[in-house]
Every structure is written in structure tokens, then in C-alpha cells.
PDB file of C-alpha atoms in Angstrom:
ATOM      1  CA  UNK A  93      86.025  76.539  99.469  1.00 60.00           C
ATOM      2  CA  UNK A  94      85.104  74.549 102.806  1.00 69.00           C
ATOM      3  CA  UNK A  95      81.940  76.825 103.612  1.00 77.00           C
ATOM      4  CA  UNK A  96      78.892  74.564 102.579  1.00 83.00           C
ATOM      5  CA  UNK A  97      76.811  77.925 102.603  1.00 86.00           C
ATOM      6  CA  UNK A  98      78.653  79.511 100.406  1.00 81.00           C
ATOM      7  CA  UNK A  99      78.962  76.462  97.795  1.00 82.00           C
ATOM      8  CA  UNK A 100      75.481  76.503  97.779  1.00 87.00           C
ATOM      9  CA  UNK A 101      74.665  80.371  97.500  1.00 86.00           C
ATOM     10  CA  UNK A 102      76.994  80.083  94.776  1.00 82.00           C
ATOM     11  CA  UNK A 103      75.517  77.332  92.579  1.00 84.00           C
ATOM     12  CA  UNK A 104      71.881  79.043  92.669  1.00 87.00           C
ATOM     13  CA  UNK A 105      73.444  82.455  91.711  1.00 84.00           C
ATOM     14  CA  UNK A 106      75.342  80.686  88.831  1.00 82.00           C
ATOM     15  CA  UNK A 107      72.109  80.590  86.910  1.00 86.00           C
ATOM     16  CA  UNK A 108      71.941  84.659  86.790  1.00 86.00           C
ATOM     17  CA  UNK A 109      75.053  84.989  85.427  1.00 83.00           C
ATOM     18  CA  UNK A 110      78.982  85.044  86.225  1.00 79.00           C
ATOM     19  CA  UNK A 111      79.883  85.241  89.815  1.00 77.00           C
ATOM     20  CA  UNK A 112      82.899  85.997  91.953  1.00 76.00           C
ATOM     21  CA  UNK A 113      83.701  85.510  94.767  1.00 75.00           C
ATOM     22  CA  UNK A 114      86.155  86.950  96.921  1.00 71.00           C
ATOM     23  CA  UNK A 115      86.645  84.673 100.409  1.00 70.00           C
ATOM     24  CA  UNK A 116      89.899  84.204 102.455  1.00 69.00           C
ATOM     25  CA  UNK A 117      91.468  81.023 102.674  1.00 66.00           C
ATOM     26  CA  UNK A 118      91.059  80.110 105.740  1.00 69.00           C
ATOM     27  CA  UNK A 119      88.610  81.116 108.880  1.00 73.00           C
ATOM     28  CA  UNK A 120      88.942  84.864 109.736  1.00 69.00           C
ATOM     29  CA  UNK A 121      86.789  85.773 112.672  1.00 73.00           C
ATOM     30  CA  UNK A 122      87.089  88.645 114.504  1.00 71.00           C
ATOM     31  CA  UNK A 123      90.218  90.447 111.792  1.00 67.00           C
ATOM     32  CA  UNK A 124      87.252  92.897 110.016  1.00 67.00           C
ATOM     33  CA  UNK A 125      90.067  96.005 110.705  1.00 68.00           C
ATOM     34  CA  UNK A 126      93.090  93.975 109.696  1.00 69.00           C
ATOM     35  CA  UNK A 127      95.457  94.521 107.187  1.00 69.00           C
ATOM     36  CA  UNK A 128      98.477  92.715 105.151  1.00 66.00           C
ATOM     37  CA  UNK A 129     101.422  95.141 104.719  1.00 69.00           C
ATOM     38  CA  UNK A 130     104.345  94.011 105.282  1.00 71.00           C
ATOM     39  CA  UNK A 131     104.276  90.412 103.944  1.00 67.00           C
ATOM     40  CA  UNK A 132     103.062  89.827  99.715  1.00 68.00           C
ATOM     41  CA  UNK A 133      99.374  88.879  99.415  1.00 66.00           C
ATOM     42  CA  UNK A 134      99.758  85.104  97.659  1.00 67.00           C
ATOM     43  CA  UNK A 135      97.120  83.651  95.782  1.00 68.00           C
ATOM     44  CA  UNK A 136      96.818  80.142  95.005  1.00 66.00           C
ATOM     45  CA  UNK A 137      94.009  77.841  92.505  1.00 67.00           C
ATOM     46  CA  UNK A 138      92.843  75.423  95.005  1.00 64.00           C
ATOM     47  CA  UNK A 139      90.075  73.243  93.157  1.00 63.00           C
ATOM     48  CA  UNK A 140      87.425  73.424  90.741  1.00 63.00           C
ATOM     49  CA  UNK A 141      84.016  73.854  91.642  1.00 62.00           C
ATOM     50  CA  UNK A 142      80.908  74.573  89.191  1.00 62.00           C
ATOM     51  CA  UNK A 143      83.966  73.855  86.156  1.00 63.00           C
ATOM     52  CA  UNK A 144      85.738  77.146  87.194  1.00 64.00           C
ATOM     53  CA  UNK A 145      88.519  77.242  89.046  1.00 59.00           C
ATOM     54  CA  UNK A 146      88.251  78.500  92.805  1.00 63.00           C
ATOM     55  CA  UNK A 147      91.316  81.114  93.970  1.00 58.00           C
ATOM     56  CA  UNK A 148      91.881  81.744  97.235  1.00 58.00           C
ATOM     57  CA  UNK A 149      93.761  84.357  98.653  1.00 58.00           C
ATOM     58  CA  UNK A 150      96.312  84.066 101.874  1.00 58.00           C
ATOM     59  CA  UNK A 151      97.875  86.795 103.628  1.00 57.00           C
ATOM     60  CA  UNK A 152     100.566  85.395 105.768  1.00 49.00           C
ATOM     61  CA  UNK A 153     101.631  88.037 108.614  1.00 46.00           C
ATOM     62  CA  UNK A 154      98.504  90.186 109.874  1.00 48.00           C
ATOM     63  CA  UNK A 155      98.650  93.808 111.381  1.00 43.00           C
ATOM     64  CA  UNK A 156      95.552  95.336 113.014  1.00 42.00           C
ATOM     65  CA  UNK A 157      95.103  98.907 112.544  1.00 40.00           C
ATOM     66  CA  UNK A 158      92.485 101.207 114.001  1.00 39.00           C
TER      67      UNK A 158
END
């Protein structure tokens, strides 16, 4: 998880309870209407943050639909 924002968002939230988070694994500006279809959806454990492990999620080949 490289997005200092979101590190931090996360570690005042923790105090309320469980969170998840959902966040690609790499920068993905501008690809709000695309979708994965033809290629599997891999996710990988990247590091540990807050003592849980952090997930990401990569979608290799990207098809924008409309």
C-alpha cells in the first residue's frame, strides 16, 4: 500500500473496528469504466501493515466498456 493517505485513514479507522480495504495494486487513473475479462484476476499478500496482512489485487489485460 504506497498511498500515504490511505495508510493513515486506515490506522485512525482501526480503532472503530475491522476494516477492509479494497485498492488496486498499482495507480489506476482515468480506468473508472474498465473491466478484466479475459485475463484471471490474481491476488497477491504484499506486506503487513497494522499486523494484518495487506492483499492487493492485479488485473493484468484491461478492456474498457461503455
Amino acid at each position: 500500500m504506497e498511498a500515504v493517505g490511505l495508510k493513515e485513514l486506515v490506522k485512525e479507522m482501526s480503532s472503530l473496528g475491522d476494516i477492509i480495504v479494497v485498492a488496486p495494486s498499482t495507480q489506476q487513473s482515468g480506468k473508472g469504466k474498465s473491466v478484466t475479462y479475459t485475463q484471471p484476476v490474481r491476488i497477491q499478500a504484499k506486506e503487513k501493515f497494522l499486523d494484518d496482512m495487506i492483499i492487493f489485487v492485479r488485473q493484468s489485460e484491461i478492456t474498457r466498456i461503455r
